[in-house]
XYZ file of C-alpha atoms in Angstrom:
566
model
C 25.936 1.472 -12.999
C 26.687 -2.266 -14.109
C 27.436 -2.241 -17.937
C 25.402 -3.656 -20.528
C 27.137 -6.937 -20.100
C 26.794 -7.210 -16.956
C 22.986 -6.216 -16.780
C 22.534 -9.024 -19.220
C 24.603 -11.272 -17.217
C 22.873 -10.127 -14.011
C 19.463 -10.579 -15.707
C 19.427 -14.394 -16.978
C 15.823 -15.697 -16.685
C 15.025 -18.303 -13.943
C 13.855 -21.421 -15.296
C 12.707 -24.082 -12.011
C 14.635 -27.013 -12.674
C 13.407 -30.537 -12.123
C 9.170 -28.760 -11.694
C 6.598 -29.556 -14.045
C 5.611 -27.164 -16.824
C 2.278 -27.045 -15.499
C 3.991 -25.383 -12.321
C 6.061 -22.429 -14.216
C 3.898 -19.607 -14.207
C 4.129 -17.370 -17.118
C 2.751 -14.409 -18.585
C 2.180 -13.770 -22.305
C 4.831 -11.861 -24.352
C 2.255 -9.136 -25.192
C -0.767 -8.687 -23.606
C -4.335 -9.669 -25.554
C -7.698 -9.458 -24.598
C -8.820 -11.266 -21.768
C -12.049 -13.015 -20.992
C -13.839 -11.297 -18.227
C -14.970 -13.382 -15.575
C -19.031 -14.007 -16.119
C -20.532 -11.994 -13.291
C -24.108 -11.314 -11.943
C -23.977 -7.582 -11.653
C -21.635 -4.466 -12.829
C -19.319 -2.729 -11.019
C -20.457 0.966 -11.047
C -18.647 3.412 -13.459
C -16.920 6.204 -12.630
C -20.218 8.317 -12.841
C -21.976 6.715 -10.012
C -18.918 6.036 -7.511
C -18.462 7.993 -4.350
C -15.344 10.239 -5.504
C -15.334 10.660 -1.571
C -14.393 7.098 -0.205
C -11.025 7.034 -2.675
C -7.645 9.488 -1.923
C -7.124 11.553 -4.936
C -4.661 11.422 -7.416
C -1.816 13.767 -7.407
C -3.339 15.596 -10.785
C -6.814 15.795 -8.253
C -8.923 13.526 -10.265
C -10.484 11.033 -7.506
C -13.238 9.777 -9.366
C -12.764 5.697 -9.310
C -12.925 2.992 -12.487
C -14.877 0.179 -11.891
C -11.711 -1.225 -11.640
C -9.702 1.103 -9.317
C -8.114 0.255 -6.710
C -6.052 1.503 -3.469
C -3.181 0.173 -1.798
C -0.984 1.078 0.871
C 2.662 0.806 -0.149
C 4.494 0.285 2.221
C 7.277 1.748 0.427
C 5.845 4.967 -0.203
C 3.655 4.999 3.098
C 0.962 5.901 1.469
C -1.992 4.629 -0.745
C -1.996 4.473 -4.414
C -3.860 3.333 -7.031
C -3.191 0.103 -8.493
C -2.003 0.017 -11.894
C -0.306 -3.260 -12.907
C 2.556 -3.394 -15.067
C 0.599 -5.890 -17.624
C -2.644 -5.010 -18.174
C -5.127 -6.980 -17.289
C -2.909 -9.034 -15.822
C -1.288 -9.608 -11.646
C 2.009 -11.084 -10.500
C 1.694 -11.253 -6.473
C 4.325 -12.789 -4.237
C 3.657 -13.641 -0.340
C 5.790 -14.642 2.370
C 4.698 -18.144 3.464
C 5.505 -20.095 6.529
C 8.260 -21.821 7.999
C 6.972 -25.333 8.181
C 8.126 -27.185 11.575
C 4.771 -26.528 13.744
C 1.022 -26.118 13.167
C 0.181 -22.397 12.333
C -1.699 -19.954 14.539
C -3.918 -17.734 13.903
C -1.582 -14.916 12.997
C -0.369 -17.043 9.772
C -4.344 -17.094 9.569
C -4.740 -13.291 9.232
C -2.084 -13.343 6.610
C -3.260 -15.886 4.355
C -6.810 -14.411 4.705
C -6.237 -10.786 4.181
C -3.685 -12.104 0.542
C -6.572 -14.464 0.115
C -9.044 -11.502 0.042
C -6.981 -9.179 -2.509
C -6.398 -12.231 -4.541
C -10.090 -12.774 -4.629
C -10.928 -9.200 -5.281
C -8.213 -8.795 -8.056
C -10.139 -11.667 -9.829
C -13.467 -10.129 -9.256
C -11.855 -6.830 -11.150
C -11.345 -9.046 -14.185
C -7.338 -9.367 -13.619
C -5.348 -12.630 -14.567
C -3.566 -12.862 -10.992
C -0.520 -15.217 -10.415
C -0.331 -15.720 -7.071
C 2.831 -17.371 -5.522
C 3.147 -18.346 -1.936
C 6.173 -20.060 -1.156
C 7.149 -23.058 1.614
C 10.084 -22.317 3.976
C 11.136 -26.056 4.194
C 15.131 -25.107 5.065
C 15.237 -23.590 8.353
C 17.220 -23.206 11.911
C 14.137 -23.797 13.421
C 12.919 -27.257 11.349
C 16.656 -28.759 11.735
C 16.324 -28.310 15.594
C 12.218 -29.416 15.623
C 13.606 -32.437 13.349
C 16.188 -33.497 15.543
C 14.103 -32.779 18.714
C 11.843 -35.499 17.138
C 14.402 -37.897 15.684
C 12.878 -37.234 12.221
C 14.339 -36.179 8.970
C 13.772 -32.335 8.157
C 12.498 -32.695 4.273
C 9.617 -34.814 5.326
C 9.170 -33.075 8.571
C 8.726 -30.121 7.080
C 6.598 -32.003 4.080
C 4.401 -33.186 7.017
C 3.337 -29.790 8.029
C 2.602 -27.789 4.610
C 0.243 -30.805 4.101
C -1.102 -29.895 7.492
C -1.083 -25.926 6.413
C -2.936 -26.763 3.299
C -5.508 -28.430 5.260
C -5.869 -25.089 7.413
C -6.358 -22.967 4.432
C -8.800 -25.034 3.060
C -10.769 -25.181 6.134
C -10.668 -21.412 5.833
C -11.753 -20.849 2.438
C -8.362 -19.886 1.095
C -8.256 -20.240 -2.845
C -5.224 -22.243 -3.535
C -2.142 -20.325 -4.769
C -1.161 -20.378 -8.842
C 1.985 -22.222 -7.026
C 3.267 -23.201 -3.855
C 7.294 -23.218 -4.073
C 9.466 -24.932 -1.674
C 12.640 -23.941 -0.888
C 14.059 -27.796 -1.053
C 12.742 -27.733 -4.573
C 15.000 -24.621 -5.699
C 18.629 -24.976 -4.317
C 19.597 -24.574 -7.967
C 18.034 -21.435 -8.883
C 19.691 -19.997 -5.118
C 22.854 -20.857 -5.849
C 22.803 -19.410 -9.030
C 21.177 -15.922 -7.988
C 23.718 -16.719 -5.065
C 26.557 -16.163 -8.025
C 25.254 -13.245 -9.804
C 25.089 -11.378 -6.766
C 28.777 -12.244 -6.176
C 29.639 -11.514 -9.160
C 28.290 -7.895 -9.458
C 30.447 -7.108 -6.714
C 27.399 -7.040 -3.907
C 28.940 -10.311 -1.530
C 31.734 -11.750 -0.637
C 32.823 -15.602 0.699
C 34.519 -16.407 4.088
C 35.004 -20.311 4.510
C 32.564 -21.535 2.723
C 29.433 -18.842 3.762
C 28.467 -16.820 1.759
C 27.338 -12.713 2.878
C 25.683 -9.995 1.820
C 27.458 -6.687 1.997
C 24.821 -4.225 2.780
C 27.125 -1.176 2.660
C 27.547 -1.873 -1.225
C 23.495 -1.235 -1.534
C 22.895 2.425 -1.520
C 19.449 2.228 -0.848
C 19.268 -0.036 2.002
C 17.081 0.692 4.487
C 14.268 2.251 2.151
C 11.314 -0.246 2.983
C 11.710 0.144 6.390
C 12.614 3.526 6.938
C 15.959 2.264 9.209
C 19.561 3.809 8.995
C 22.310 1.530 8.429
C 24.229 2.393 11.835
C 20.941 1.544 13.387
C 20.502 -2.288 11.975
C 21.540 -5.028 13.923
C 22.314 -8.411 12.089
C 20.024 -9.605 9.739
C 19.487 -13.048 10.314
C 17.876 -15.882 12.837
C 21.541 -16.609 14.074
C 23.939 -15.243 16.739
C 26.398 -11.975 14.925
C 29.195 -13.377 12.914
C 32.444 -11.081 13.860
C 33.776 -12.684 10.419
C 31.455 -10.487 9.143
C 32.472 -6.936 7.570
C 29.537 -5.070 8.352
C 27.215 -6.583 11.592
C 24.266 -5.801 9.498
C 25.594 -8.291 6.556
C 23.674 -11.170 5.895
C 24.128 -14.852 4.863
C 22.898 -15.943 1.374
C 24.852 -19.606 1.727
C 25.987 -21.126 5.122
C 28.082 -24.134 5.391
C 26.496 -27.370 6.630
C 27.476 -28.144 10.196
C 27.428 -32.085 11.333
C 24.629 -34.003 10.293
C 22.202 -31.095 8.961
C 20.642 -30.930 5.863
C 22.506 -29.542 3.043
C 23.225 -29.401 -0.876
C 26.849 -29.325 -3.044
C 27.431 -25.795 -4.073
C 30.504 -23.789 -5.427
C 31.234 -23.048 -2.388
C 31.247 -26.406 -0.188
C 28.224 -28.512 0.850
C 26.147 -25.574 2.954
C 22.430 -24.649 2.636
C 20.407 -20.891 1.986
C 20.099 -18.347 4.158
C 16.528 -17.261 4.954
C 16.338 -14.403 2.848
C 17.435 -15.815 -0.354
C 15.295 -17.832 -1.108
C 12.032 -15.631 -1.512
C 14.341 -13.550 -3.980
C 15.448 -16.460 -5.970
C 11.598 -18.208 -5.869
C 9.637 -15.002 -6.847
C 12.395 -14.726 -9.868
C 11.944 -17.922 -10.784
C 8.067 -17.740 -11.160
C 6.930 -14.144 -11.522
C 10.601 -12.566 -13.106
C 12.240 -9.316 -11.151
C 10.235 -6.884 -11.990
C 6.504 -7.469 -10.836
C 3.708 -5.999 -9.122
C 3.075 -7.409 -5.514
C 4.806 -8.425 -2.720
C 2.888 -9.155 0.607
C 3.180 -10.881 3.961
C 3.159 -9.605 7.940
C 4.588 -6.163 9.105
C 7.714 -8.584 10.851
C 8.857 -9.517 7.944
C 9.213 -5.666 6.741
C 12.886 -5.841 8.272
C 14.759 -7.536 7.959
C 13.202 -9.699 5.508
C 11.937 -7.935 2.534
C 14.508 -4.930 3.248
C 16.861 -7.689 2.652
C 15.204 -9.498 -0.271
C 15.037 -5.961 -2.478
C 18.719 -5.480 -1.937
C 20.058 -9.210 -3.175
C 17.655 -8.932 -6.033
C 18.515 -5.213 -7.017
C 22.379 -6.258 -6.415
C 21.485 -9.553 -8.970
C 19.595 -7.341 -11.609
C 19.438 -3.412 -12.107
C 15.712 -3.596 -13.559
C 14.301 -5.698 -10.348
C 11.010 -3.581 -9.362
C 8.354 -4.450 -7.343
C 5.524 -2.143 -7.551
C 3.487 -2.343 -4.877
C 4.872 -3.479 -0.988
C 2.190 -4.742 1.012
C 1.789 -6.205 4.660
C -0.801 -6.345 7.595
C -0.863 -6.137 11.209
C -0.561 -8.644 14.083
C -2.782 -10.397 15.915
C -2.167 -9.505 19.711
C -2.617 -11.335 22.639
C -2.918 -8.856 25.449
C -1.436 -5.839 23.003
C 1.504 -8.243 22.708
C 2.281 -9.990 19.330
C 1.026 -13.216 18.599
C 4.231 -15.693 17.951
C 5.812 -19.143 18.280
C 8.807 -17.592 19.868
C 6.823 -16.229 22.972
C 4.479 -18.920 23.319
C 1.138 -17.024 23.215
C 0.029 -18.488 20.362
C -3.137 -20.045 19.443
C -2.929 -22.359 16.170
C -5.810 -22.629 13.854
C -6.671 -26.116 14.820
C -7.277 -25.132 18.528
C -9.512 -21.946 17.577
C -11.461 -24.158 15.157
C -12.283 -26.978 17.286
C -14.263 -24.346 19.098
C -14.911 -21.936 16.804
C -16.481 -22.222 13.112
C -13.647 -21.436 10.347
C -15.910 -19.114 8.929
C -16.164 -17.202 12.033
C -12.639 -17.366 12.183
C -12.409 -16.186 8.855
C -15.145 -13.316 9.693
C -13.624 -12.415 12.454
C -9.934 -11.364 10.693
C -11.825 -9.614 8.118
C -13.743 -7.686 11.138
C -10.555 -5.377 11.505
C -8.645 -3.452 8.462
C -5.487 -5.676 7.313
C -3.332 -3.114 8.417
C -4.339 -2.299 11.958
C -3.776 -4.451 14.467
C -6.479 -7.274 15.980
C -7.146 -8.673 19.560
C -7.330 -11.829 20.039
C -10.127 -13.026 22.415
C -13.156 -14.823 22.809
C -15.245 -11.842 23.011
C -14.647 -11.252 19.025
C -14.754 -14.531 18.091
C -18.266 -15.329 20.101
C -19.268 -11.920 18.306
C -18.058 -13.178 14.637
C -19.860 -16.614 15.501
C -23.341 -14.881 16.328
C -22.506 -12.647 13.159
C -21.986 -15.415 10.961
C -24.984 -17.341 12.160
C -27.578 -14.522 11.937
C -25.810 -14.371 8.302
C -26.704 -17.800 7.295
C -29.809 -18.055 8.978
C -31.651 -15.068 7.431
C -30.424 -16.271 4.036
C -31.514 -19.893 4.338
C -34.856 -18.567 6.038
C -35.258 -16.817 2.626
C -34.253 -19.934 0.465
C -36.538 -21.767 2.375
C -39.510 -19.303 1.386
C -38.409 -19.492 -2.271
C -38.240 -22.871 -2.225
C -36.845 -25.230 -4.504
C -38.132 -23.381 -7.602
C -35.369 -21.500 -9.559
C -37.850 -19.382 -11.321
C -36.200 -16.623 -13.307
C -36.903 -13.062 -13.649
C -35.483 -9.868 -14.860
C -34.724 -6.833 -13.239
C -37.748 -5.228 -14.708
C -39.993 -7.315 -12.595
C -37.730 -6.665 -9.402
C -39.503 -3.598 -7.250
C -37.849 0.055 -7.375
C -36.802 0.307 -3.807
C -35.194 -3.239 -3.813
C -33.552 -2.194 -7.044
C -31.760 1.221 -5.408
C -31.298 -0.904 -1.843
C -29.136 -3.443 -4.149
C -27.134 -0.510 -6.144
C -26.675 1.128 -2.820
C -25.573 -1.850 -1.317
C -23.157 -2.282 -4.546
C -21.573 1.515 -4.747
C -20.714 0.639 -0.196
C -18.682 -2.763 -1.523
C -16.995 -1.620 -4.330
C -16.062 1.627 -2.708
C -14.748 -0.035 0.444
C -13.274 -2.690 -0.971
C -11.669 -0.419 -3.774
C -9.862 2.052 -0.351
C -7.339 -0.821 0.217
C -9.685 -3.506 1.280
C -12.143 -2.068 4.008
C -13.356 -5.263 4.786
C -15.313 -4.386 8.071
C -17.109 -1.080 6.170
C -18.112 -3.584 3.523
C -19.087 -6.458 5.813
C -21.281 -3.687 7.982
C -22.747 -2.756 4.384
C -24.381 -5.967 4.330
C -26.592 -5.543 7.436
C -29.163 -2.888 5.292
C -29.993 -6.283 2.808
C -29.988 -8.924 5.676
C -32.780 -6.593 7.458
C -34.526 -6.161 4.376
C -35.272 -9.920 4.281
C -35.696 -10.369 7.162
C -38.491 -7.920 7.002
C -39.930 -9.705 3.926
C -39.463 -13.095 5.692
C -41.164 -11.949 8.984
C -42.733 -8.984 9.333
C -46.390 -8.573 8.587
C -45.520 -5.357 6.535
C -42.926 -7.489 4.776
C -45.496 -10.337 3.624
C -47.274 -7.925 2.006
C -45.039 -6.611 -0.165
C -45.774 -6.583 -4.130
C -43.640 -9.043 -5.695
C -42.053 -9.746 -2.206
C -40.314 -13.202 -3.679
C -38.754 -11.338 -6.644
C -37.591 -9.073 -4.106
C -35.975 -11.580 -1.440
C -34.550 -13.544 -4.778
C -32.786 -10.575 -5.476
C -31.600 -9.210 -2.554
C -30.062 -13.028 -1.790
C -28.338 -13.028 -4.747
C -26.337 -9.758 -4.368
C -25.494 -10.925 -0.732
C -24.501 -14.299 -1.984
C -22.153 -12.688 -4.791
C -20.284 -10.544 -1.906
C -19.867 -13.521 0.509
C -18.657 -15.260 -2.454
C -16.317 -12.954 -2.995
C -15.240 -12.219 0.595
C -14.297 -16.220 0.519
C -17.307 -16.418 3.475
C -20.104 -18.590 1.208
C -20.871 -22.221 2.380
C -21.463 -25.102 0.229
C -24.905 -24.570 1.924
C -26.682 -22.550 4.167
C -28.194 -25.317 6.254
C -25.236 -27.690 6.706
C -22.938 -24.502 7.927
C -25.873 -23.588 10.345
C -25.756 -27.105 12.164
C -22.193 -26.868 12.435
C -22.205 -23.533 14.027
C -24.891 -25.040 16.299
C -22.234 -27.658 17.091
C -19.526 -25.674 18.177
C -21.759 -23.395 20.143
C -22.824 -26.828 22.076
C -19.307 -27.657 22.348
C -18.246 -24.472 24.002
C -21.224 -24.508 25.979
C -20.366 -28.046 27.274
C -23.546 -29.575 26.442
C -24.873 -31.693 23.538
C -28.379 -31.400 22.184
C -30.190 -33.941 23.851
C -29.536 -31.682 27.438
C -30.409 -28.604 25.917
C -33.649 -30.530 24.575
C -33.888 -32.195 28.357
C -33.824 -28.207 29.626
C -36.424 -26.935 27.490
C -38.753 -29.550 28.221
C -37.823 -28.748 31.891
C -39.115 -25.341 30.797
C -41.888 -25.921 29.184
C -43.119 -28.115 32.370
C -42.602 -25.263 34.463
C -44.570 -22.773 32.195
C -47.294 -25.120 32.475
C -47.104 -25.175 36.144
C -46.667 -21.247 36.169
C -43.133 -22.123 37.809
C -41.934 -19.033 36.019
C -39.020 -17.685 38.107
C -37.989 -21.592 37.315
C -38.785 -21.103 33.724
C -36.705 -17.605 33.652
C -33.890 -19.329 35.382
C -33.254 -22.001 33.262
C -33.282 -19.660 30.175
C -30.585 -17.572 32.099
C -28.628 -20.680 32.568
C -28.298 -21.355 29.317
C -27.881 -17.761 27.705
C -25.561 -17.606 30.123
C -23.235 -20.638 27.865
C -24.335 -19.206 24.566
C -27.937 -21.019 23.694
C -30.615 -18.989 23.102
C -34.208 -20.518 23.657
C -36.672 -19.201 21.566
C -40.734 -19.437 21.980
C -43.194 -19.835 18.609
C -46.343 -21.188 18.299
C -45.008 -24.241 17.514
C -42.858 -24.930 20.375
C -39.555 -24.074 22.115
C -36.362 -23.752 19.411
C -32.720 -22.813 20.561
C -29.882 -21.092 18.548
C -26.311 -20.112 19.658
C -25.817 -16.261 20.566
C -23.497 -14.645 22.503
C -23.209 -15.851 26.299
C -24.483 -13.676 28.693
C -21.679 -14.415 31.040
C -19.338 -12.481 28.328
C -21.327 -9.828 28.015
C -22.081 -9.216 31.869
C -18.892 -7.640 32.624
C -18.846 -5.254 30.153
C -21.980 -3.802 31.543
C -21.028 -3.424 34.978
C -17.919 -1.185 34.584
């Protein structure tokens, strides 16, 4: 055990040098009150909570908080409730990307499912500060920057700009701070020396290593023996090494790359250093969340807890969290193996809410296909979504008349609690987005039955009714990151894509109905049939009222046809 001094030593705080203090994220010496969030309904106590839905506690108690949560640690391989170490408030560290390309949609499903627990651990009441870093110093941007003839910095600047505008197009809440490693070559070098210092790396010609057979413990996130590791790095083994599963913290600069003054020649980080030396410098050692893809379980984050343990006795992080890959074919989405689609290609075709829908159709933790078959399903989803609920602002109208709950019918009243007790206990087992999002298909039908059924017209107090039932759906959307700035502009755009993939624009699908229509009139209907065929077939749905012929994407019947006939 390091001695007092040295703890201290080991310990220093982090301050970012050269960032604005409106970037340094820091939480209050001792904990106060803190304002709840305004919100339009309750979580359900303890009393009313399905004791079944949660894993029970090791003393047997299972009945949830309003504000309990499970995770799965991936330390511990297991779920366990969330208990933060300030109350009331959330530190929360995730992996970013590597900046040199566009990302795919497997930096997508991270960034949504971190998005969604961020979200949710605001909805709970906590303070949350949430740090997602840039890799901006890489292998991999010094050979895409010289591959272009372009310098790596603003290479690299180029395409977090170009990330940021992916997140945004899917509903991502900014980060409390986005770090770049660029921005923080002092605070590496420094963890860099505390590290050597405390005896846990050693220097051979100006690089810098990690020895892992000084950590004890190495090998604990990811369940992996020491003789069993290979290197753990991006680069080719080092036989200067002492141990092949050391690691560089500091490698000199070769000719004409990118690199800083340090004590020990002009070099630049390693990859794993710097999430160590960022997440100290915004959040301290000892915090409650660290998240980002199962890859990055080893060697990354087996590597990051042993540098930060080695620089300070006290580093902790309480809860280890990552989720599954998107697969092509059962095979890993990646850069590296060129099945990759990036976000900008899915979205051209695809809305980024249906995008967005479509990651959240699958727990975080398993494993998701990629194909068009989900994402036309997540499209027709997302549509029926938004058109029920701007049928029923459309019967409201304009009027915001207000009500209470008194005046709201009995059986809407227990459809909405029910409705409330399936999201917070799904969302409370470690984010069981698709039991939640299926949860919402009892109060979509509901309207729908108000909007359109002749039963449903009927209804006493029918508008208080549809008023309330939108506004518990709108709160969950909202809090799933999946509500549009309106109902009616996101339906048009859906409409547009599904005209896109079709390979159409409206005026021929307005040419074709008329076509139909013509042939009705003429009792041509095996022409009339066919022409709706051909263009269910491409994803357009025709649809017959008394006031003429409307269409509406669905899911192409050519998708669907193949799946019947095995």
């Amino acid at each position: 055990m390091a001695s007092l001094l040295n703890l201290f030593k080991s310990c220093r705080p982090f301050t970012p040098i050269g960032l604005p203090s409106r970037l340094r994220i820091q939480f209050p010496l001792r904990p106060g009150k803190l304002t709840q969030p305004r919100r339009s309904f309750t979580p359900l106590s303890s009393s009313s909570s399905s004791s079944s839905s949660h894993p029970s506690t090791n003393n047997g108690d299972s009945s949830p908080s309003a504000k309990d949560l499970w995770l799965h640690n991936t330390m511990s391989r297991k779920k366990e409730l969330f208990k933060p170490k300030v109350e009331g408030q959330v530190g929360m560290y995730v992996c970013g990307v590597t900046a040199y390309d566009l990302s795919h949609i497997g930096h997508a499903r991270v960034y949504v499912t971190f998005d969604v627990l961020f979200r949710y651990l605001k909805h709970l009441g906590y303070q949350v500060s949430y740090v997602r870093n840039f890799t901006d110093v890489d292998d991999k941007i010094i050979a895409r920057a010289n591959e272009l003839g372009e310098d790596p910095i603003s290479l690299s600047r180029r395409f977090c700009e170009e990330f940021n505008r992916d997140m945004e197009q899917l509903q991502c809440l900014d980060p409390s701070v986005q770090p770049r490693v660029s921005d923080h070559i002092p605070q590496i070098i420094d963890l860099i020396n505390q590290i050597l210092d405390n005896g846990y790396a050693y220097e051979v010609d100006g690089d810098v290593y990690f020895s892992v057979d000084k950590s004890p413990t190495y090998g604990k996130l990811s369940g992996r023996k020491l003789e069993d590791n290979r290197a753990g790095e991006r680069v080719a083994v080092d036989t200067r090494k002492r141990h092949p599963a050391d690691f560089a913290l500091w490698k000199t600069a070769k000719e004409g790359e990118v690199s800083w003054e340090s004590p020990w020649g002009r070099g630049r980080p390693g990859w794993h250093i710097e999430c160590s030396a960022m997440s100290a410098a915004y959040l301290g050692y000892s915090f409650d969340i660290h998240g980002g893809g199962m890859d990055l379980v080893f060697p990354h984050h087996e590597n990051e807890i042993a540098q930060s343990c080695a620089a300070c006795d006290s580093s902790d992080i309480s809860y280890w969290i990552h989720n599954g890959f998107v697969t092509v074919d059962s095979e890993k989405m990646s850069k590296s193996l060129g099945n990759f689609f990036t976000i900008r290609q899915v979205i051209d075709l695809y809305h980024p809410l249906a995008l967005r829908l479509f990651l959240m159709g699958t727990h975080y933790r398993s494993p998701i296909n990629y194909s068009d078959f989900l994402l036309e399903s997540a499209s027709e989803r997302v549509f029926y979504i938004y058109q029920t609920l701007h049928d029923c602002e459309s019967v409201l109208g304009e009027k915001d008349s207000t009500f209470d709950n008194g005046s709201v019918p009995s059986d809407t009243l227990t459809s909405i609690s029910t409705f409330r007790s399936e999201f917070i206990a799904s969302m409370s087992d470690d984010l069981l987005t698709p039991v939640t999002l299926a949860a919402m298909s009892e109060p979509l039908k509901t309207i729908n039955d108000l909007i359109h059924t002749r039963k449903g017209k009927k209804q006493p107090r029918r508008e208080e009714s549809l008023k309330a039932l939108e506004a518990s759906v709108r709160e969950v959307l909202t809090i799933l990151g999946l509500m549009p700035t309106s109902y009616s502009e996101v339906l048009e755009q859906l409409k547009e894509k599904a005209l896109k993939r079709a390979g159409l624009n409206e005026e021929d699908v307005l040419q074709r109905v008329k076509e139909r229509t013509d042939a009705r009139k003429n009792k041509e209907y095996e022409r009339s049939d066919e022409i709706r065929k051909e263009l269910a077939n491409v994803g357009i749905a025709l649809m017959d009222s008394p006031e003429g012929t409307a269409w509406r994407p669905a899911f192409p019947l050519a998708l669907q046809e193949p799946s019947t006939t095995t």
